[in-house]
PDB file of C-alpha atoms in Angstrom:
ATOM      1  CA  ALA U   1       3.674   7.563 -17.226  1.00 62.00           C
ATOM      2  CA  GLN U   2       3.081   4.784 -14.822  1.00 74.00           C
ATOM      3  CA  LYS U   3       6.015   4.137 -12.564  1.00 91.00           C
ATOM      4  CA  VAL U   4       4.751   0.622 -11.666  1.00 95.00           C
ATOM      5  CA  THR U   5       2.802  -1.512 -14.123  1.00 95.00           C
ATOM      6  CA  GLN U   6       0.973  -4.639 -13.261  1.00 96.00           C
ATOM      7  CA  ALA U   7      -0.414  -5.709 -16.645  1.00 95.00           C
ATOM      8  CA  GLN U   8      -2.379  -8.621 -15.349  1.00 96.00           C
ATOM      9  CA  THR U   9      -5.694  -7.391 -14.017  1.00 95.00           C
ATOM     10  CA  GLU U  10      -6.989 -10.736 -12.925  1.00 96.00           C
ATOM     11  CA  ILE U  11      -5.664 -14.309 -12.974  1.00 97.00           C
ATOM     12  CA  SER U  12      -7.552 -17.511 -12.261  1.00 97.00           C
ATOM     13  CA  VAL U  13      -5.829 -20.779 -11.438  1.00 97.00           C
ATOM     14  CA  VAL U  14      -6.768 -24.068  -9.952  1.00 97.00           C
ATOM     15  CA  GLU U  15      -5.327 -25.152  -6.611  1.00 97.00           C
ATOM     16  CA  LYS U  16      -1.815 -26.586  -6.776  1.00 96.00           C
ATOM     17  CA  GLU U  17      -0.943 -24.720  -9.963  1.00 97.00           C
ATOM     18  CA  ASP U  18       1.982 -22.337  -9.992  1.00 97.00           C
ATOM     19  CA  VAL U  19       1.302 -18.759 -10.876  1.00 97.00           C
ATOM     20  CA  THR U  20       3.487 -15.735 -11.569  1.00 97.00           C
ATOM     21  CA  LEU U  21       2.373 -12.140 -11.089  1.00 98.00           C
ATOM     22  CA  ASP U  22       4.263  -9.626 -13.163  1.00 98.00           C
ATOM     23  CA  CYS U  23       5.586  -6.248 -12.063  1.00 97.00           C
ATOM     24  CA  VAL U  24       7.451  -3.780 -14.224  1.00 97.00           C
ATOM     25  CA  TYR U  25       8.753  -0.504 -12.813  1.00 97.00           C
ATOM     26  CA  GLU U  26      10.269   2.697 -14.117  1.00 95.00           C
ATOM     27  CA  THR U  27      12.769   4.865 -12.306  1.00 92.00           C
ATOM     28  CA  ARG U  28      15.850   6.961 -13.027  1.00 90.00           C
ATOM     29  CA  ASP U  29      17.191   6.550  -9.497  1.00 88.00           C
ATOM     30  CA  THR U  30      20.005   4.135  -8.846  1.00 88.00           C
ATOM     31  CA  THR U  31      18.779   3.603  -5.260  1.00 87.00           C
ATOM     32  CA  TYR U  32      15.285   2.420  -4.920  1.00 90.00           C
ATOM     33  CA  TYR U  33      13.114  -0.179  -3.198  1.00 91.00           C
ATOM     34  CA  LEU U  34      10.510  -2.575  -4.425  1.00 94.00           C
ATOM     35  CA  PHE U  35       7.704  -4.080  -2.421  1.00 95.00           C
ATOM     36  CA  TRP U  36       4.919  -6.603  -2.695  1.00 96.00           C
ATOM     37  CA  TYR U  37       1.730  -6.374  -0.640  1.00 97.00           C
ATOM     38  CA  LYS U  38      -1.256  -8.756  -0.449  1.00 97.00           C
ATOM     39  CA  GLN U  39      -4.766  -7.482   0.028  1.00 95.00           C
ATOM     40  CA  PRO U  40      -7.197 -10.266   1.080  1.00 94.00           C
ATOM     41  CA  PRO U  41     -10.984  -9.661   0.940  1.00 90.00           C
ATOM     42  CA  SER U  42     -10.851  -8.116   4.360  1.00 89.00           C
ATOM     43  CA  GLY U  43      -9.084  -5.129   2.825  1.00 90.00           C
ATOM     44  CA  GLU U  44      -5.968  -4.725   4.912  1.00 91.00           C
ATOM     45  CA  LEU U  45      -2.653  -4.585   3.017  1.00 94.00           C
ATOM     46  CA  VAL U  46      -0.291  -7.142   4.245  1.00 95.00           C
ATOM     47  CA  PHE U  47       3.478  -6.579   3.614  1.00 94.00           C
ATOM     48  CA  LEU U  48       5.159  -9.492   1.877  1.00 95.00           C
ATOM     49  CA  ILE U  49       8.631  -8.441   0.845  1.00 93.00           C
ATOM     50  CA  ARG U  50      11.008  -5.471   0.327  1.00 91.00           C
ATOM     51  CA  ARG U  51      13.921  -5.515  -2.072  1.00 91.00           C
ATOM     52  CA  ASN U  52      16.549  -2.819  -2.599  1.00 88.00           C
ATOM     53  CA  SER U  53      18.009  -2.028  -5.976  1.00 90.00           C
ATOM     54  CA  PHE U  54      21.467  -3.316  -5.079  1.00 89.00           C
ATOM     55  CA  ASP U  55      20.337  -6.791  -4.234  1.00 86.00           C
ATOM     56  CA  GLU U  56      19.258  -8.837  -7.186  1.00 84.00           C
ATOM     57  CA  GLN U  57      19.295 -12.183  -5.400  1.00 83.00           C
ATOM     58  CA  ASN U  58      16.086 -14.026  -5.788  1.00 85.00           C
ATOM     59  CA  GLU U  59      14.140 -14.515  -2.599  1.00 86.00           C
ATOM     60  CA  ILE U  60      12.194 -17.608  -1.547  1.00 87.00           C
ATOM     61  CA  SER U  61       9.897 -17.918   1.400  1.00 88.00           C
ATOM     62  CA  GLY U  62       7.984 -21.130   1.538  1.00 92.00           C
ATOM     63  CA  ARG U  63       5.755 -21.359  -1.489  1.00 94.00           C
ATOM     64  CA  TYR U  64       6.524 -17.727  -2.473  1.00 95.00           C
ATOM     65  CA  SER U  65       9.402 -16.542  -4.506  1.00 94.00           C
ATOM     66  CA  TRP U  66      10.446 -13.234  -6.011  1.00 94.00           C
ATOM     67  CA  ASN U  67      12.476 -12.632  -9.140  1.00 95.00           C
ATOM     68  CA  PHE U  68      14.184  -9.230  -9.393  1.00 95.00           C
ATOM     69  CA  GLN U  69      15.814  -8.399 -12.689  1.00 94.00           C
ATOM     70  CA  LYS U  70      17.182  -4.874 -13.129  1.00 93.00           C
ATOM     71  CA  SER U  71      17.961  -5.546 -16.777  1.00 93.00           C
ATOM     72  CA  THR U  72      14.229  -5.833 -17.526  1.00 95.00           C
ATOM     73  CA  SER U  73      13.046  -3.560 -14.659  1.00 95.00           C
ATOM     74  CA  SER U  74      10.930  -6.378 -13.322  1.00 96.00           C
ATOM     75  CA  PHE U  75      10.100  -7.725  -9.941  1.00 96.00           C
ATOM     76  CA  ASN U  76       7.883 -10.734 -10.409  1.00 97.00           C
ATOM     77  CA  PHE U  77       6.163 -12.775  -7.718  1.00 96.00           C
ATOM     78  CA  THR U  78       5.579 -16.529  -8.060  1.00 96.00           C
ATOM     79  CA  THR U  79       3.365 -18.730  -5.899  1.00 95.00           C
ATOM     80  CA  THR U  80       3.954 -22.426  -6.240  1.00 95.00           C
ATOM     81  CA  ALA U  81       1.342 -24.990  -5.493  1.00 96.00           C
ATOM     82  CA  SER U  82      -1.213 -22.248  -4.984  1.00 96.00           C
ATOM     83  CA  GLN U  83      -3.914 -22.598  -2.428  1.00 96.00           C
ATOM     84  CA  VAL U  84      -7.366 -21.112  -2.086  1.00 96.00           C
ATOM     85  CA  MET U  85      -6.074 -18.928   0.781  1.00 95.00           C
ATOM     86  CA  ASP U  86      -3.718 -17.231  -1.686  1.00 96.00           C
ATOM     87  CA  SER U  87      -6.734 -15.605  -3.340  1.00 97.00           C
ATOM     88  CA  ALA U  88      -6.254 -11.874  -2.949  1.00 97.00           C
ATOM     89  CA  VAL U  89      -5.253  -8.696  -4.787  1.00 96.00           C
ATOM     90  CA  TYR U  90      -1.508  -8.335  -4.964  1.00 97.00           C
ATOM     91  CA  PHE U  91       0.185  -4.995  -5.284  1.00 97.00           C
ATOM     92  CA  CYS U  92       3.640  -4.145  -6.401  1.00 96.00           C
ATOM     93  CA  ALA U  93       5.153  -0.850  -5.212  1.00 94.00           C
ATOM     94  CA  LEU U  94       8.211   1.304  -5.844  1.00 93.00           C
ATOM     95  CA  SER U  95       9.918   3.708  -3.461  1.00 90.00           C
ATOM     96  CA  GLU U  96      12.535   6.078  -4.826  1.00 84.00           C
ATOM     97  CA  ALA U  97      15.259   8.174  -3.136  1.00 72.00           C
ATOM     98  CA  GLY U  98      14.079  11.118  -1.106  1.00 69.00           C
ATOM     99  CA  PHE U  99      10.897  10.995   0.947  1.00 67.00           C
ATOM    100  CA  ASN U 100       9.361   7.597   1.509  1.00 69.00           C
ATOM    101  CA  LYS U 101       6.591   7.881  -1.032  1.00 79.00           C
ATOM    102  CA  PHE U 102       5.331   4.711  -2.654  1.00 88.00           C
ATOM    103  CA  TYR U 103       4.168   4.303  -6.215  1.00 90.00           C
ATOM    104  CA  PHE U 104       1.707   1.431  -6.331  1.00 92.00           C
ATOM    105  CA  GLY U 105       0.756  -0.629  -9.350  1.00 94.00           C
ATOM    106  CA  SER U 106      -2.905  -1.106 -10.115  1.00 93.00           C
ATOM    107  CA  GLY U 107      -2.878  -4.607  -8.561  1.00 95.00           C
ATOM    108  CA  THR U 108      -3.471  -8.106  -9.810  1.00 96.00           C
ATOM    109  CA  LYS U 109      -6.436 -10.147  -8.512  1.00 96.00           C
ATOM    110  CA  LEU U 110      -5.489 -13.748  -8.036  1.00 97.00           C
ATOM    111  CA  ASN U 111      -8.373 -16.286  -7.875  1.00 97.00           C
ATOM    112  CA  VAL U 112      -7.427 -19.733  -6.747  1.00 97.00           C
ATOM    113  CA  LYS U 113     -10.176 -22.195  -7.266  1.00 96.00           C
ATOM    114  CA  PRO U 114     -10.470 -25.537  -5.457  1.00 94.00           C
TER     115      PRO U 114
ATOM    116  CA  SER N   1       5.438  -4.378  18.662  1.00 85.00           C
ATOM    117  CA  GLN N   2       3.788  -1.665  16.596  1.00 87.00           C
ATOM    118  CA  THR N   3       0.101  -1.638  15.770  1.00 92.00           C
ATOM    119  CA  ILE N   4      -2.066   0.685  13.748  1.00 95.00           C
ATOM    120  CA  HIS N   5      -5.761   1.259  14.388  1.00 96.00           C
ATOM    121  CA  GLN N   6      -8.376   2.888  12.223  1.00 97.00           C
ATOM    122  CA  TRP N   7     -11.977   3.752  13.039  1.00 95.00           C
ATOM    123  CA  PRO N   8     -14.658   3.545  12.176  1.00 96.00           C
ATOM    124  CA  ALA N   9     -14.363   0.292  10.224  1.00 96.00           C
ATOM    125  CA  THR N  10     -17.344   1.194   8.033  1.00 96.00           C
ATOM    126  CA  LEU N  11     -19.273   4.448   7.561  1.00 97.00           C
ATOM    127  CA  VAL N  12     -22.330   5.448   5.544  1.00 97.00           C
ATOM    128  CA  GLN N  13     -22.810   9.164   5.139  1.00 97.00           C
ATOM    129  CA  PRO N  14     -25.102  11.380   3.072  1.00 97.00           C
ATOM    130  CA  VAL N  15     -23.754  13.744   0.533  1.00 97.00           C
ATOM    131  CA  GLY N  16     -22.841  17.063   2.064  1.00 96.00           C
ATOM    132  CA  SER N  17     -22.210  15.777   5.535  1.00 97.00           C
ATOM    133  CA  PRO N  18     -18.887  16.125   7.392  1.00 97.00           C
ATOM    134  CA  LEU N  19     -16.296  13.403   7.761  1.00 96.00           C
ATOM    135  CA  SER N  20     -13.746  12.428  10.372  1.00 97.00           C
ATOM    136  CA  LEU N  21     -11.623   9.324  10.085  1.00 98.00           C
ATOM    137  CA  GLU N  22      -9.091   8.600  12.739  1.00 97.00           C
ATOM    138  CA  CYS N  23      -5.806   6.596  12.598  1.00 98.00           C
ATOM    139  CA  THR N  24      -3.501   5.912  15.574  1.00 97.00           C
ATOM    140  CA  VAL N  25      -0.257   4.069  15.824  1.00 96.00           C
ATOM    141  CA  GLU N  26       1.109   2.338  18.877  1.00 95.00           C
ATOM    142  CA  GLY N  27       4.592   1.177  19.766  1.00 93.00           C
ATOM    143  CA  THR N  28       6.631   3.668  17.812  1.00 90.00           C
ATOM    144  CA  SER N  29       7.586   7.328  18.024  1.00 89.00           C
ATOM    145  CA  ASN N  30       7.518  10.091  15.345  1.00 90.00           C
ATOM    146  CA  PRO N  31       6.355   7.823  12.566  1.00 91.00           C
ATOM    147  CA  ASN N  32       5.698   8.960   9.018  1.00 90.00           C
ATOM    148  CA  LEU N  33       1.982   8.727   8.428  1.00 93.00           C
ATOM    149  CA  TYR N  34       0.006   8.366   5.236  1.00 93.00           C
ATOM    150  CA  TRP N  35      -3.609   8.406   4.052  1.00 95.00           C
ATOM    151  CA  TYR N  36      -4.555   6.477   0.935  1.00 94.00           C
ATOM    152  CA  ARG N  37      -7.855   5.990  -0.856  1.00 94.00           C
ATOM    153  CA  GLN N  38      -8.779   2.959  -2.874  1.00 92.00           C
ATOM    154  CA  ALA N  39     -11.837   3.270  -5.141  1.00 84.00           C
ATOM    155  CA  ALA N  40     -13.707   0.059  -5.801  1.00 77.00           C
ATOM    156  CA  GLY N  41     -11.603  -2.323  -7.893  1.00 73.00           C
ATOM    157  CA  ARG N  42      -8.846   0.210  -8.296  1.00 76.00           C
ATOM    158  CA  GLY N  43      -5.305   0.828  -7.005  1.00 84.00           C
ATOM    159  CA  LEU N  44      -4.197   2.997  -4.097  1.00 91.00           C
ATOM    160  CA  GLN N  45      -4.064   6.740  -4.346  1.00 89.00           C
ATOM    161  CA  LEU N  46      -1.892   8.645  -1.872  1.00 90.00           C
ATOM    162  CA  LEU N  47      -3.874  11.526  -0.405  1.00 93.00           C
ATOM    163  CA  PHE N  48      -1.777  12.974   2.394  1.00 93.00           C
ATOM    164  CA  TYR N  49       1.446  12.259   4.230  1.00 90.00           C
ATOM    165  CA  SER N  50       3.010  13.657   7.395  1.00 90.00           C
ATOM    166  CA  VAL N  51       6.526  13.573   8.722  1.00 87.00           C
ATOM    167  CA  GLY N  52       5.675  15.175  12.091  1.00 87.00           C
ATOM    168  CA  ILE N  53       3.058  16.919  14.217  1.00 89.00           C
ATOM    169  CA  GLY N  54       1.322  19.648  12.253  1.00 87.00           C
ATOM    170  CA  GLN N  55       3.258  18.824   9.071  1.00 88.00           C
ATOM    171  CA  ILE N  56       0.912  17.738   6.350  1.00 90.00           C
ATOM    172  CA  SER N  57       1.582  17.372   2.623  1.00 88.00           C
ATOM    173  CA  SER N  58      -1.241  16.966   0.143  1.00 88.00           C
ATOM    174  CA  GLU N  59      -0.831  14.903  -2.896  1.00 84.00           C
ATOM    175  CA  VAL N  60      -4.191  15.407  -4.608  1.00 81.00           C
ATOM    176  CA  PRO N  61      -6.254  18.604  -4.437  1.00 65.00           C
ATOM    177  CA  GLN N  62      -9.782  17.747  -3.316  1.00 79.00           C
ATOM    178  CA  ASN N  63     -12.313  18.485  -0.670  1.00 89.00           C
ATOM    179  CA  LEU N  64     -10.507  16.410   1.938  1.00 94.00           C
ATOM    180  CA  SER N  65      -8.000  17.616   4.564  1.00 95.00           C
ATOM    181  CA  ALA N  66      -5.763  15.921   7.098  1.00 96.00           C
ATOM    182  CA  SER N  67      -4.373  16.913  10.460  1.00 95.00           C
ATOM    183  CA  ARG N  68      -1.906  15.467  12.888  1.00 96.00           C
ATOM    184  CA  PRO N  69      -2.726  16.815  16.317  1.00 93.00           C
ATOM    185  CA  GLN N  70      -0.529  14.316  18.142  1.00 94.00           C
ATOM    186  CA  ASP N  71       2.601  12.348  17.247  1.00 94.00           C
ATOM    187  CA  ARG N  72       0.824   9.154  16.566  1.00 95.00           C
ATOM    188  CA  GLN N  73      -2.626  10.381  15.475  1.00 96.00           C
ATOM    189  CA  PHE N  74      -3.642  11.137  11.908  1.00 97.00           C
ATOM    190  CA  ILE N  75      -7.096  12.432  11.074  1.00 97.00           C
ATOM    191  CA  LEU N  76      -8.752  12.646   7.683  1.00 97.00           C
ATOM    192  CA  SER N  77     -11.609  15.123   7.379  1.00 96.00           C
ATOM    193  CA  SER N  78     -14.077  16.734   5.091  1.00 96.00           C
ATOM    194  CA  LYS N  79     -16.571  19.523   5.601  1.00 95.00           C
ATOM    195  CA  LYS N  80     -18.905  18.304   2.852  1.00 95.00           C
ATOM    196  CA  LEU N  81     -18.721  14.826   1.353  1.00 95.00           C
ATOM    197  CA  LEU N  82     -19.190  14.200  -2.287  1.00 94.00           C
ATOM    198  CA  LEU N  83     -20.392  10.947  -3.938  1.00 94.00           C
ATOM    199  CA  SER N  84     -16.913  10.550  -5.385  1.00 92.00           C
ATOM    200  CA  ASP N  85     -15.459  10.391  -1.878  1.00 94.00           C
ATOM    201  CA  SER N  86     -16.810   6.848  -1.485  1.00 94.00           C
ATOM    202  CA  GLY N  87     -14.001   4.311  -1.179  1.00 94.00           C
ATOM    203  CA  PHE N  88     -11.709   2.369   1.080  1.00 95.00           C
ATOM    204  CA  TYR N  89      -9.473   4.588   3.147  1.00 97.00           C
ATOM    205  CA  LEU N  90      -6.205   3.191   4.432  1.00 96.00           C
ATOM    206  CA  CYS N  91      -3.827   4.675   6.853  1.00 97.00           C
ATOM    207  CA  ALA N  92      -0.175   3.609   6.911  1.00 95.00           C
ATOM    208  CA  TRP N  93       2.961   4.322   8.878  1.00 93.00           C
ATOM    209  CA  SER N  94       6.714   3.970   8.372  1.00 90.00           C
ATOM    210  CA  VAL N  95       9.784   4.646  10.392  1.00 86.00           C
ATOM    211  CA  SER N  96      10.983   8.215  10.021  1.00 77.00           C
ATOM    212  CA  GLY N  97      14.445   9.784  10.052  1.00 64.00           C
ATOM    213  CA  ARG N  98      16.160   6.999   8.082  1.00 57.00           C
ATOM    214  CA  VAL N  99      17.790   6.955   4.726  1.00 51.00           C
ATOM    215  CA  VAL N 100      16.672   3.536   3.983  1.00 53.00           C
ATOM    216  CA  ARG N 101      13.285   3.380   2.261  1.00 62.00           C
ATOM    217  CA  ASP N 102      11.278   1.747   4.990  1.00 79.00           C
ATOM    218  CA  THR N 103       8.298  -0.433   4.614  1.00 88.00           C
ATOM    219  CA  GLN N 104       4.914   1.094   5.028  1.00 92.00           C
ATOM    220  CA  TYR N 105       2.555  -0.825   7.311  1.00 93.00           C
ATOM    221  CA  PHE N 106      -1.110  -0.467   6.804  1.00 95.00           C
ATOM    222  CA  GLY N 107      -4.120  -0.297   9.065  1.00 96.00           C
ATOM    223  CA  PRO N 108      -7.332  -2.301   8.622  1.00 95.00           C
ATOM    224  CA  GLY N 109      -9.030   0.454   6.657  1.00 96.00           C
ATOM    225  CA  THR N 110     -12.355   2.311   6.707  1.00 97.00           C
ATOM    226  CA  ARG N 111     -14.955   1.612   4.116  1.00 95.00           C
ATOM    227  CA  LEU N 112     -16.841   4.831   3.319  1.00 96.00           C
ATOM    228  CA  THR N 113     -20.069   4.939   1.362  1.00 96.00           C
ATOM    229  CA  VAL N 114     -21.493   8.327   0.464  1.00 96.00           C
ATOM    230  CA  LEU N 115     -25.177   8.222  -0.562  1.00 96.00           C
TER     231      LEU N 115
END
């Protein structure tokens, strides 16, 4: 079974629209970490955020925000007023207790059109 | 600050040829190191990870191998490449020796095409 599910394969929006990328995870651990990474066309994965399982506060960083809800095992990522430069593949990842092994989702490709 | 390098950036190799990809990390000691592969349009697959010199764990049995000859150097190798080895290879590092699940930081990647 997939530990991290990103059901949206590809999303297309027009500039200035808001868009939410979904991430659903599965774990039996009480201590775990969730991550979001951005992969622009150049290929390098860029770290965006880390969240631990004990901190359910939503995070906002500029136009980006993250909604962590343990009740639904979700860690969604929202971009407000999207820009063309936001176009990339976004990956959600889970790290459980023990060795620092990541479980990545399959990624969501975001296309922001002018 | 820490930086991670990978080379080469791109590589085109014939089937059956050997492979050596290199990853080095600067600005940190005794990092955890990882090799991932990303097939075209797909997610990331963990291939190997290392918690120290000479300590390699394999996640997926295949014709690839990894070595860590120095603290901050991680090498991915193959004796004979297959067509299915084509993909984007990413190296990553994280801080070791901590209970906290640390962030993995990725290198720029190597795009390998096997013909």
